[in-house]
Short mmCIF file of C-alpha atoms and ligand atoms in Angstrom, two decimals:
data_model
loop_
_atom_site.label_atom_id
_atom_site.label_comp_id
_atom_site.label_asym_id
_atom_site.label_seq_id
_atom_site.Cartn_x
_atom_site.Cartn_y
_atom_site.Cartn_z
CA UNK V 326 0.00 0.00 0.00
CA UNK V 327 1.05 3.55 -0.61
CA UNK V 328 1.53 6.38 1.80
CA UNK V 329 -2.06 7.51 2.37
CA UNK V 330 -1.56 10.10 5.08
CA UNK V 331 -4.20 12.33 3.50
CA UNK V 332 -6.99 9.75 3.60
CA UNK V 333 -9.39 9.90 6.59
CA UNK V 334 -7.90 8.42 9.76
CA UNK V 335 -10.59 5.77 10.08
CA UNK V 336 -13.47 4.30 8.13
CA UNK V 337 -17.09 5.09 8.93
CA UNK V 338 -17.64 1.93 10.97
CA UNK V 339 -17.17 3.29 14.45
CA UNK V 340 -15.57 5.66 16.84
CA UNK V 341 -11.78 6.00 16.81
CA UNK V 342 -11.82 5.83 20.64
CA UNK V 343 -13.46 2.37 20.55
CA UNK V 344 -10.93 1.24 17.96
CA UNK V 345 -8.00 2.51 20.02
CA UNK V 346 -9.37 0.87 23.19
CA UNK V 347 -9.73 -2.42 21.34
CA UNK V 348 -6.22 -2.18 19.82
CA UNK V 349 -4.61 -1.32 23.14
CA UNK V 350 -6.15 -4.39 24.76
CA UNK V 351 -5.48 -6.72 21.82
CA UNK V 352 -1.83 -5.71 21.50
CA UNK V 353 -0.92 -5.27 25.16
CA UNK V 354 -0.81 -1.50 25.66
CA UNK V 355 -3.51 -1.03 28.31
CA UNK V 356 -5.60 -3.53 30.30
CA UNK V 357 -8.47 -3.10 32.74
CA UNK V 358 -7.10 -3.25 36.28
CA UNK V 359 -7.83 -6.51 38.16
CA UNK V 360 -9.65 -7.83 35.10
CA UNK V 361 -9.85 -11.46 36.30
CA UNK V 362 -11.87 -10.21 39.30
CA UNK V 363 -14.30 -8.31 37.11
CA UNK V 364 -12.14 -5.20 36.88
CA UNK V 365 -11.79 -2.12 39.06
CA UNK V 366 -13.86 0.72 37.64
CA UNK V 367 -11.75 3.24 35.77
CA UNK V 368 -8.37 1.89 36.87
CA UNK V 369 -5.97 0.66 34.21
CA UNK V 370 -2.73 -1.27 33.93
CA UNK V 371 -0.16 -0.50 31.28
CA UNK V 372 1.00 -3.69 29.56
CA UNK V 373 4.40 -4.31 27.94
CA UNK V 374 3.84 -1.85 25.07
CA UNK V 375 1.94 0.72 27.13
CA UNK V 376 4.70 0.81 29.73
CA UNK V 377 7.25 1.48 26.95
CA UNK V 378 5.06 4.20 25.38
CA UNK V 379 4.54 5.96 28.71
CA UNK V 380 8.25 5.74 29.53
CA UNK V 381 9.17 7.16 26.11
CA UNK V 382 6.79 10.13 26.51
CA UNK V 383 8.18 10.78 30.00
CA UNK V 384 11.76 10.57 28.71
CA UNK V 385 11.07 13.04 25.89
CA UNK V 386 9.46 15.45 28.36
CA UNK V 387 12.35 15.11 30.83
CA UNK V 388 14.90 15.56 28.05
CA UNK V 389 13.33 18.79 26.81
CA UNK V 390 12.42 20.20 30.25
CA UNK V 391 15.45 19.16 32.30
CA UNK V 392 18.41 17.82 30.28
CA UNK V 393 18.24 20.40 27.51
CA UNK V 394 17.84 23.41 29.82
CA UNK V 395 20.35 24.87 32.22
CA UNK V 396 17.61 26.67 34.14
CA UNK V 397 15.54 23.62 35.20
CA UNK V 398 16.34 20.74 37.56
CA UNK V 399 14.28 17.66 38.35
CA UNK V 400 13.15 16.02 41.58
CA UNK V 401 11.30 12.85 42.56
CA UNK V 402 9.27 13.49 45.71
CA UNK V 403 7.18 11.15 47.83
CA UNK V 404 3.49 10.68 47.17
CA UNK V 405 2.66 11.05 50.86
CA UNK V 406 3.38 14.47 52.34
CA UNK V 407 2.83 16.08 55.73
CA UNK V 408 -0.92 16.78 56.11
CA UNK V 409 -0.07 20.42 56.87
CA UNK V 410 0.97 20.79 53.21
CA UNK V 411 -2.64 20.31 52.10
CA UNK V 412 -3.95 22.70 54.72
CA UNK V 413 -1.50 25.40 53.60
CA UNK V 414 -2.10 24.84 49.88
CA UNK V 415 -5.86 25.08 50.35
CA UNK V 416 -6.54 21.57 49.07
CA UNK V 417 -8.21 20.46 52.32
CA UNK V 418 -10.66 23.32 52.22
CA UNK V 419 -11.25 23.84 48.52
CA UNK V 420 -10.05 20.96 46.34
CA UNK V 421 -13.53 19.71 45.71
CA UNK V 422 -16.13 19.20 43.00
CA UNK V 423 -19.87 19.88 43.30
CA UNK V 424 -21.56 16.50 43.82
CA UNK V 425 -25.27 15.92 43.08
CA UNK V 426 -27.49 12.86 43.62
CA UNK V 427 -30.23 12.06 41.16
CA UNK V 428 -33.31 11.36 43.30
CA UNK V 429 -34.81 9.33 40.45
CA UNK V 430 -32.09 6.88 39.30
CA UNK V 431 -29.62 7.38 42.23
CA UNK V 432 -26.74 8.29 39.89
CA UNK V 433 -24.08 10.56 41.48
CA UNK V 434 -22.60 13.16 39.17
CA UNK V 435 -20.63 16.41 38.95
CA UNK V 436 -22.92 19.41 38.69
CA UNK V 437 -20.46 21.29 36.46
CA UNK V 438 -20.41 18.42 33.93
CA UNK V 439 -24.20 17.84 33.77
CA UNK V 440 -26.20 18.67 30.60
CA UNK V 441 -27.34 22.31 30.78
CA UNK V 442 -31.07 22.97 30.37
CA UNK V 443 -32.75 26.34 30.97
CA UNK V 444 -34.53 26.58 34.35
CA UNK V 445 -38.29 26.11 33.99
CA UNK V 446 -38.00 23.78 30.96
CA UNK V 447 -40.42 20.80 31.23
CA UNK V 448 -38.66 17.39 31.37
CA UNK V 449 -39.76 13.81 30.67
CA UNK V 450 -37.98 10.80 32.16
CA UNK V 451 -38.68 7.28 33.32
CA UNK V 452 -39.12 6.23 36.94
CA UNK V 453 -35.91 4.75 38.35
CA UNK V 454 -34.15 5.53 35.06
CA UNK V 455 -35.06 2.09 33.72
CA UNK V 456 -36.22 1.48 30.17
CA UNK V 457 -39.63 0.16 31.21
CA UNK V 458 -40.14 2.58 34.15
CA UNK V 459 -43.32 4.68 34.30
CA UNK V 460 -43.23 8.02 32.39
CA UNK V 461 -42.74 10.99 34.69
CA UNK V 462 -42.86 14.76 34.09
CA UNK V 463 -40.71 17.36 35.80
CA UNK V 464 -39.40 20.89 35.50
CA UNK V 465 -35.73 21.95 35.45
CA UNK V 466 -34.84 23.72 38.70
CA UNK V 467 -32.86 26.90 39.23
CA UNK V 468 -29.53 24.98 39.01
CA UNK V 469 -30.13 24.68 35.24
CA UNK V 470 -29.18 21.05 34.57
CA UNK V 471 -30.60 17.52 34.54
CA UNK V 472 -29.25 14.09 35.47
CA UNK V 473 -26.72 13.01 32.79
CA UNK V 474 -27.90 9.41 33.14
CA UNK V 475 -31.74 9.48 33.11
CA UNK V 476 -32.52 13.13 32.27
CA UNK V 477 -34.52 13.66 35.48
CA UNK V 478 -34.88 17.09 37.03
CA UNK V 479 -35.48 15.65 40.52
CA UNK V 480 -32.05 16.28 42.03
CA UNK V 481 -30.46 16.78 45.44
CA UNK V 482 -28.79 20.08 46.37
CA UNK V 483 -25.12 20.38 45.35
CA UNK V 484 -22.56 19.55 48.03
CA UNK V 485 -18.79 19.91 47.84
CA UNK V 486 -16.92 16.60 47.65
CA UNK V 487 -13.18 16.70 48.46
CA UNK V 488 -11.18 14.85 45.80
CA UNK V 489 -8.24 13.83 47.97
CA UNK V 490 -7.87 10.19 48.99
CA UNK V 491 -7.50 9.97 52.75
CA UNK V 492 -5.85 7.08 54.55
CA UNK V 493 -4.14 6.71 57.92
CA UNK V 494 -0.49 6.33 58.83
CA UNK V 495 0.97 4.45 61.80
CA UNK V 496 0.20 1.19 63.62
CA UNK V 497 -2.70 2.56 65.73
CA UNK V 498 -6.16 1.85 64.36
CA UNK V 499 -8.07 5.11 65.02
CA UNK V 500 -11.43 3.34 64.85
CA UNK V 501 -10.41 0.83 67.53
CA UNK V 502 -9.42 3.73 69.81
CA UNK V 503 -12.74 5.41 69.08
CA UNK V 504 -14.74 2.26 69.81
CA UNK V 505 -13.13 1.97 73.24
CA UNK V 506 -13.93 5.61 73.96
CA UNK V 507 -17.56 5.26 72.88
CA UNK V 508 -18.37 1.92 74.49
CA UNK V 509 -21.70 2.13 76.29
CA UNK V 510 -22.38 5.74 75.25
CA UNK V 511 -25.48 6.70 73.29
CA UNK V 512 -24.62 9.67 71.10
CA UNK V 513 -26.65 11.58 68.57
CA UNK V 514 -25.74 11.35 64.89
CA UNK V 515 -24.03 14.76 64.73
CA UNK V 516 -21.77 14.11 67.75
CA UNK V 517 -20.97 10.64 66.49
CA UNK V 518 -19.98 12.07 63.11
CA UNK V 519 -17.73 14.69 64.76
CA UNK V 520 -16.02 12.09 66.96
CA UNK V 521 -15.54 9.80 64.01
CA UNK V 522 -14.06 12.64 61.93
CA UNK V 523 -11.70 13.66 64.77
CA UNK V 524 -10.51 10.06 65.25
CA UNK V 525 -9.79 9.55 61.56
CA UNK V 526 -8.18 12.97 61.28
CA UNK V 527 -5.72 12.24 64.11
CA UNK V 528 -3.64 9.93 61.87
CA UNK V 529 -4.90 11.08 58.47
CA UNK V 530 -2.56 11.28 55.52
CA UNK V 531 -3.43 12.06 51.91
CA UNK V 532 -2.32 10.75 48.57
CA UNK V 533 -1.10 13.80 46.66
CA UNK V 534 -3.67 15.15 44.17
CA UNK V 535 -0.92 16.93 42.17
CA UNK V 536 2.87 16.65 42.06
CA UNK V 537 3.25 20.44 42.22
CA UNK V 538 3.25 20.97 45.99
CA UNK V 539 6.55 19.11 46.53
CA UNK V 540 8.26 21.64 44.24
CA UNK V 541 7.03 24.51 46.44
CA UNK V 542 7.82 22.77 49.72
CA UNK V 543 11.35 21.86 48.52
CA UNK V 544 11.96 25.25 46.89
CA UNK V 545 14.73 26.31 49.28
CA UNK V 546 16.49 22.93 49.43
CA UNK V 547 16.60 22.67 45.64
CA UNK V 548 17.54 26.30 45.03
CA UNK V 549 20.35 26.25 47.57
CA UNK V 550 21.81 22.81 46.84
CA UNK V 551 21.74 23.33 43.08
CA UNK V 552 22.77 27.00 43.19
CA UNK V 553 19.85 27.97 40.96
CA UNK V 554 19.25 31.63 40.17
CA UNK V 555 15.79 33.04 39.44
CA UNK V 556 14.38 32.51 36.84
CA UNK V 557 14.61 28.74 37.27
CA UNK V 558 12.36 25.71 37.36
CA UNK V 559 11.82 22.48 39.27
CA UNK V 560 10.34 19.60 37.31
CA UNK V 561 8.81 16.31 38.35
CA UNK V 562 7.03 13.31 36.85
CA UNK V 563 4.95 11.14 39.12
CA UNK V 564 1.67 9.65 40.24
CA UNK V 565 -1.22 11.73 41.49
CA UNK V 566 -4.57 10.60 42.89
CA UNK V 567 -8.02 12.17 42.78
CA UNK V 568 -11.25 10.59 43.92
CA UNK V 569 -12.98 11.77 40.73
CA UNK V 570 -16.79 11.70 40.88
CA UNK V 571 -16.93 11.06 37.16
CA UNK V 572 -14.16 9.02 35.58
CA UNK V 573 -14.47 9.05 31.80
CA UNK V 574 -13.18 8.33 28.32
CA UNK V 575 -10.86 5.39 29.06
CA UNK V 576 -7.61 6.75 30.62
CA UNK V 577 -8.54 10.42 30.02
CA UNK V 578 -9.87 10.92 33.55
CA UNK V 579 -8.98 8.29 36.14
CA UNK V 580 -8.52 8.27 39.91
CA UNK V 581 -4.85 7.28 39.69
CA UNK V 582 -2.83 9.00 36.96
CA UNK V 583 0.57 10.46 36.22
CA UNK V 584 1.56 14.07 35.77
CA UNK V 585 4.54 15.87 34.25
CA UNK V 586 4.70 19.23 36.02
CA UNK V 587 7.21 22.03 36.19
CA UNK V 588 7.16 25.04 38.53
CA UNK V 589 9.07 27.94 37.01
CA UNK V 590 10.06 30.60 39.60
CA UNK V 591 10.31 34.12 38.20
CA UNK V 592 10.84 37.68 39.34
CA UNK V 593 7.58 39.47 40.29
CA UNK V 594 6.31 41.44 37.32
CA UNK V 595 7.82 39.13 34.69
CA UNK V 596 5.22 36.36 34.97
CA UNK V 597 3.20 37.54 31.96
CA UNK V 598 6.11 37.12 29.52
CA UNK V 599 7.05 33.77 31.06
CA UNK V 600 3.46 32.58 30.80
CA UNK V 601 3.50 33.37 27.05
CA UNK V 602 6.93 31.72 26.74
CA UNK V 603 5.75 28.46 28.30
CA UNK V 604 2.54 28.35 26.27
CA UNK V 605 4.68 28.54 23.11
CA UNK V 606 7.30 26.08 24.31
CA UNK V 607 4.79 23.49 25.38
CA UNK V 608 2.61 23.81 22.27
CA UNK V 609 5.68 23.28 20.06
CA UNK V 610 6.71 20.27 22.13
CA UNK V 611 3.37 18.51 21.63
CA UNK V 612 3.26 19.33 17.92
CA UNK V 613 6.74 17.91 17.37
CA UNK V 614 5.38 14.41 18.09
CA UNK V 615 1.95 14.69 16.43
CA UNK V 616 0.69 13.73 12.98
CA UNK V 617 -2.28 16.11 12.92
CA UNK V 618 -1.14 19.41 14.39
CA UNK V 619 -4.51 21.02 13.63
CA UNK V 620 -5.92 18.90 16.48
CA UNK V 621 -4.09 21.02 19.05
CA UNK V 622 -5.11 24.48 20.23
CA UNK V 623 -4.53 26.91 23.07
CA UNK V 624 -7.51 28.29 25.00
CA UNK V 625 -6.88 31.21 27.33
CA UNK V 626 -8.85 31.09 30.57
CA UNK V 627 -11.27 33.94 31.14
CA UNK V 628 -10.62 36.02 34.27
CA UNK V 629 -13.86 34.84 35.92
CA UNK V 630 -12.84 31.18 35.49
CA UNK V 631 -9.31 31.49 36.92
CA UNK V 632 -8.37 29.53 40.06
CA UNK V 633 -8.32 31.82 43.11
CA UNK V 634 -4.49 31.79 43.20
CA UNK V 635 -3.89 32.52 39.49
CA UNK V 636 -3.52 35.78 37.55
CA UNK V 637 -3.59 34.08 34.13
CA UNK V 638 -4.19 30.62 32.73
CA UNK V 639 -4.39 28.68 29.49
CA UNK V 640 -5.22 25.14 28.46
CA UNK V 641 -3.48 23.28 25.69
CA UNK V 642 -6.38 21.30 24.26
CA UNK V 643 -6.63 18.33 21.91
CA UNK V 644 -9.57 17.52 19.63
CA UNK V 645 -10.53 14.19 21.21
CA UNK V 646 -13.29 12.11 19.59
CA UNK V 647 -15.75 13.70 22.08
CA UNK V 648 -14.59 17.27 21.36
CA UNK V 649 -11.90 19.74 22.45
CA UNK V 650 -10.66 18.96 25.94
CA UNK V 651 -7.65 19.60 28.16
CA UNK V 652 -4.24 18.01 27.65
CA UNK V 653 -2.11 20.40 29.68
CA UNK V 654 -2.82 23.42 31.88
CA UNK V 655 -0.43 26.38 32.00
CA UNK V 656 -1.13 28.54 35.03
CA UNK V 657 0.44 31.73 36.27
CA UNK V 658 0.11 30.91 39.98
CA UNK V 659 1.44 34.23 41.37
CA UNK V 660 3.37 33.88 44.66
CA UNK V 661 0.37 32.25 46.36
CA UNK V 662 1.90 28.84 47.06
CA UNK V 663 5.27 30.00 48.38
CA UNK V 664 3.53 32.62 50.54
CA UNK V 665 1.09 30.08 51.97
CA UNK V 666 3.83 27.55 52.78
CA UNK V 667 5.95 30.31 54.35
CA UNK V 668 3.00 31.37 56.49
CA UNK V 669 2.09 27.86 57.63
CA UNK V 670 5.58 26.38 58.09
CA UNK V 671 7.49 29.42 59.33
CA UNK V 672 10.21 28.79 56.69
CA UNK V 673 11.14 31.85 54.65
CA UNK V 674 10.51 30.71 51.07
CA UNK V 675 12.05 33.78 49.45
CA UNK V 676 14.89 34.58 47.07
CA UNK V 677 17.60 37.20 47.47
CA UNK V 678 18.96 38.86 44.35
CA UNK V 679 22.06 40.83 45.33
CA UNK V 680 22.38 42.44 41.91
CA UNK V 681 18.96 44.06 41.84
CA UNK V 682 17.81 47.12 43.79
CA UNK V 683 14.87 46.69 46.15
CA UNK V 684 11.97 48.51 44.38
CA UNK V 685 10.75 49.95 47.72
CA UNK V 686 14.01 51.19 49.26
CA UNK V 687 16.05 51.54 46.01
CA UNK V 688 18.96 49.97 47.96
CA UNK V 689 21.02 47.26 46.23
CA UNK V 690 19.83 43.74 47.05
CA UNK V 691 16.23 42.61 46.66
CA UNK V 692 14.53 39.86 48.70
CA UNK V 693 11.23 38.74 47.23
CA UNK V 694 8.87 35.79 46.97
CA UNK V 695 9.14 34.49 43.39
CA UNK V 696 6.07 34.23 41.19
CA UNK V 697 5.40 30.88 39.56
CA UNK V 698 4.42 29.80 36.05
CA UNK V 699 3.36 26.16 35.89
CA UNK V 700 3.07 23.95 32.79
CA UNK V 701 1.18 20.89 34.11
CA UNK V 702 0.57 17.98 31.74
CA UNK V 703 -0.96 14.55 32.22
CA UNK V 704 1.31 11.67 31.24
CA UNK V 705 -1.41 9.03 31.07
CA UNK V 706 -3.62 11.52 29.21
CA UNK V 707 -0.71 12.16 26.83
CA UNK V 708 -0.47 8.42 26.12
CA UNK V 709 -4.16 8.42 25.13
CA UNK V 710 -3.74 11.52 22.96
CA UNK V 711 -0.73 10.10 21.10
CA UNK V 712 -2.56 6.79 20.50
CA UNK V 713 -5.60 8.63 19.11
CA UNK V 714 -3.41 10.87 16.95
CA UNK V 715 -1.42 7.90 15.64
CA UNK V 716 -4.33 5.62 14.76
CA UNK V 717 -4.83 5.33 10.98
CA UNK V 718 -6.71 2.91 8.80
CA UNK V 719 -5.48 2.71 5.22
CA UNK V 720 -7.69 1.15 2.58
CA UNK V 721 -6.10 -0.61 -0.35
CA UNK V 722 -6.17 -3.85 -2.31
CA UNK V 723 -4.10 -6.97 -1.82
CA UNK V 724 -2.30 -8.98 -4.53
CA UNK V 725 -5.61 -10.73 -5.45
CA UNK V 726 -7.46 -7.44 -5.84
CA UNK V 727 -9.49 -7.89 -2.63
CA UNK V 728 -10.12 -4.83 -0.44
CA UNK V 729 -7.82 -4.71 2.55
CA UNK V 730 -7.45 -2.38 5.53
CA UNK V 731 -4.05 -1.67 7.01
CA UNK V 732 -4.22 -0.47 10.62
CA UNK V 733 -1.13 1.53 11.40
CA UNK V 734 -0.10 3.43 14.51
CA UNK V 735 1.93 6.33 13.17
CA UNK V 736 3.61 6.98 16.50
CA UNK V 737 6.61 9.28 16.36
CA UNK V 738 9.67 6.95 16.23
CA UNK V 739 10.95 8.34 19.53
CA UNK V 740 7.64 7.43 21.21
CA UNK V 741 7.18 4.04 19.53
CA UNK V 742 7.43 1.18 22.08
CA UNK V 743 9.53 -0.98 19.73
CA UNK V 744 11.95 0.90 17.48
CA UNK V 745 12.84 -1.94 15.16
CA UNK V 746 11.61 -5.50 14.59
CA UNK V 747 14.23 -7.99 13.47
CA UNK V 748 12.56 -10.66 11.37
CA UNK V 749 14.23 -13.81 10.00
CA UNK V 750 12.28 -14.82 6.88
CA UNK V 751 12.48 -18.48 8.00
CA UNK V 752 13.09 -20.18 11.35
CA UNK V 753 15.95 -22.19 9.83
CA UNK V 754 19.03 -22.10 7.57
CA UNK V 755 21.02 -19.91 9.98
CA UNK V 756 18.67 -16.91 9.52
CA UNK V 757 17.59 -16.75 13.22
CA UNK V 758 21.26 -16.63 14.28
CA UNK V 759 21.97 -13.65 12.03
CA UNK V 760 18.78 -11.95 13.29
CA UNK V 761 19.69 -12.47 16.95
CA UNK V 762 23.18 -11.06 16.43
CA UNK V 763 21.60 -7.91 14.93
CA UNK V 764 19.20 -7.63 17.92
CA UNK V 765 22.22 -7.78 20.25
CA UNK V 766 23.89 -4.91 18.37
CA UNK V 767 20.79 -2.71 18.63
CA UNK V 768 20.21 -3.56 22.30
CA UNK V 769 23.83 -2.74 23.14
CA UNK V 770 23.27 0.68 21.56
CA UNK V 771 20.21 1.26 23.80
CA UNK V 772 17.61 0.77 21.05
CA UNK V 773 14.61 -1.41 21.83
CA UNK V 774 14.82 -4.02 19.06
CA UNK V 775 12.53 -7.09 19.09
CA UNK V 776 13.24 -10.47 17.55
CA UNK V 777 10.08 -11.87 15.94
CA UNK V 778 9.79 -15.15 14.04
CA UNK V 779 6.08 -15.97 14.57
CA UNK V 780 3.77 -16.32 11.51
CA UNK V 781 4.28 -15.23 7.89
CA UNK V 782 6.32 -12.15 7.09
CA UNK V 783 3.12 -10.32 5.97
CA UNK V 784 1.45 -11.00 9.32
CA UNK V 785 4.55 -9.83 11.14
CA UNK V 786 4.60 -6.57 9.20
CA UNK V 787 0.90 -6.07 9.97
CA UNK V 788 1.48 -6.75 13.67
CA UNK V 789 4.32 -4.24 13.85
CA UNK V 790 2.33 -1.63 11.87
CA UNK V 791 -0.43 -1.99 14.48
CA UNK V 792 1.90 -1.40 17.42
CA UNK V 793 3.70 1.47 15.72
CA UNK V 794 7.13 -0.11 15.11
CA UNK V 795 8.74 2.37 12.68
CA UNK V 796 11.20 -0.07 11.07
CA UNK V 797 11.32 -3.78 10.27
CA UNK V 798 14.56 -5.49 9.25
CA UNK V 799 14.15 -8.74 7.31
CA UNK V 800 16.88 -11.34 7.07
CA UNK V 801 16.66 -13.68 4.06
CA UNK V 802 18.97 -16.10 2.26
CA UNK V 803 20.68 -13.27 0.39
CA UNK V 804 21.73 -11.91 3.79
CA UNK V 805 24.03 -14.91 4.17
CA UNK V 806 25.79 -14.38 0.87
CA UNK V 807 26.15 -10.58 0.72
CA UNK V 808 25.60 -9.43 4.33
CA UNK V 809 22.58 -7.29 3.41
CA UNK V 810 19.03 -7.09 4.80
CA UNK V 811 15.85 -5.22 3.81
CA UNK V 812 14.64 -2.34 5.92
CA UNK V 813 10.92 -1.53 5.72
CA UNK V 814 9.46 1.82 6.67
CA UNK V 815 6.16 1.61 8.59
CA UNK V 816 4.60 4.74 7.09
CA UNK V 817 5.49 4.31 3.42
CA UNK V 818 5.80 0.48 3.54
CA UNK V 819 8.76 0.99 1.16
CA UNK V 820 11.66 -1.44 1.47
CA UNK V 821 15.32 -0.93 0.64
CA UNK V 822 18.30 -3.23 0.80
CA UNK V 823 21.07 -2.10 3.12
CA UNK V 824 24.23 -3.68 4.47
CA UNK V 825 23.98 -5.29 7.93
CA UNK V 826 26.95 -3.23 9.06
CA UNK V 827 25.15 0.01 8.23
CA UNK V 828 21.75 -0.95 9.76
CA UNK V 829 22.41 0.41 13.23
CA UNK V 830 23.85 3.68 11.96
CA UNK V 831 20.90 4.24 9.60
CA UNK V 832 18.29 3.63 12.29
CA UNK V 833 20.18 5.75 14.82
CA UNK V 834 20.26 8.63 12.33
CA UNK V 835 16.52 8.32 11.63
CA UNK V 836 15.66 8.21 15.34
CA UNK V 837 17.78 11.28 15.98
CA UNK V 838 15.94 13.36 13.36
N1 GAP F 1252 -0.72 21.42 39.51
C1 GAP F 1252 -1.74 21.82 38.63
C2 GAP F 1252 -2.63 20.73 38.24
O1 GAP F 1252 -2.58 19.64 38.78
P1 GAP F 1252 -4.61 20.16 36.64
O2 GAP F 1252 -5.14 20.91 35.45
O3 GAP F 1252 -5.59 19.75 37.68
O4 GAP F 1252 -3.45 21.08 37.23
C3 GAP F 1252 -2.81 18.98 35.18
O5 GAP F 1252 -3.84 18.87 36.13
C4 GAP F 1252 -2.97 17.89 34.13
O6 GAP F 1252 -3.04 16.62 34.77
C5 GAP F 1252 -4.26 17.99 33.30
O7 GAP F 1252 -4.11 18.86 32.21
C6 GAP F 1252 -4.44 16.55 32.85
O8 GAP F 1252 -3.64 16.30 31.70
C7 GAP F 1252 -3.88 15.76 34.02
N2 GAP F 1252 -4.99 15.27 34.88
C8 GAP F 1252 -5.64 15.95 35.84
N3 GAP F 1252 -6.58 15.18 36.42
C9 GAP F 1252 -6.53 13.97 35.79
C10 GAP F 1252 -7.24 12.73 35.93
N4 GAP F 1252 -8.19 12.56 36.86
N5 GAP F 1252 -6.91 11.70 35.11
C11 GAP F 1252 -5.93 11.83 34.19
N6 GAP F 1252 -5.22 12.97 34.02
C12 GAP F 1252 -5.51 14.03 34.80
#
């Protein structure tokens, strides 16, 4: 088949998301968590190819954010932090979503994600939300939305639901202690609830809902030990956890996910330019690895929608099959976080610039709390985006003239889980030995090469097209006589004959492009 990059990505027989979900399961990218026990809702495991893809995305991010910049250093902080961190950051009080119960079908949902309907509009829905339930009539209330599941307007009031996962640390079971205290006492519901809350809170610890806070809390340690001068950044990749009310769209929104975040500390008054700088940098980074760059856009956040700590914000969005949605957030977080942690911890999270005059006193030497610009991307969300962007179906005809569809993942070679498949044409005649010696050469050079001898050569090409392997190297009988092999390009399917000695060099050069 020819290069058909301009043909539609997929045929008209279904949603690209369904096709990607099916491919990722079939080929070992992503599995349902605990599948043999019926699965854990909205939790996923990355299989052999998914783990490679995620690692490659993370490595590319780290390379561009840390290794290629003198002004950024990386850290790897613990997931559990002192509970005071979350009090200071405001997460304990305000990191919540508005939760609503449908009084008809009992579905729980996020008010801000529910279908909007003008207040006073008449509604029709079925009792209990079941297909054969009795027809009921209602009227949309002042909140201006209906249940996303059954369409009912009979809803509870909104209540704030904190998204942080709470657990307890230490060998003492707080509930056991509470039971001893309460033995024989008859308490009303409210008092019982307060006592219960106090007992749990005494040893409570939270799974971090973002990686960002460690960069603020370790600001001084990192700045002083690394001798960093403002402007500079601290970067981190790691797991975050949110008890999302609505998990959706496969790995797009899950309770456990990974983030790639960087806090860039700047002089007060320069945050606007840095915000623009990071929007440009990050947009170019994403586009570098994408096939369809028109599926990426930047949306600036309106003032009224900004988080309370931010003076500007923007989302880098991708055109997912369900519409434009967030891939990365770039916030100008002011000096809110460093100020709050200074206030709550007593540590002075400031920076002294001896070469700048203090704007108030005009004397040389300025101590200030840096402002922060934060590009915050989802790693697991990035994996989904790159899979969706890479999925192509190419229609063509086979040698007998029958219609044939080639499924190909056009992953950027640097993101592809397997860089090169080494394929002996036959499992005999010394061809496997030559193939294995080539695999060893690639592996020694740090390139993930896979030996594959299963099925016909056509099936092997198809398998590697589907998992995004950019190159296939085929060893045939001619290889024995003249030390050459064929190299096949995934995107063009073109093959050329090259010398075995040159194979590594050629692939290295293509990967470096
Ligand atoms: N420190 C700022 C922060 O965490 P955010 O917009 O809440 O900002 C940053 O998260 C990125 O993390 C998002 O753009 C998204 O890619 C990813 N993300 C957030 N919640 C997620 C979830 N529940 N599942 C998967 N990815 C998520």
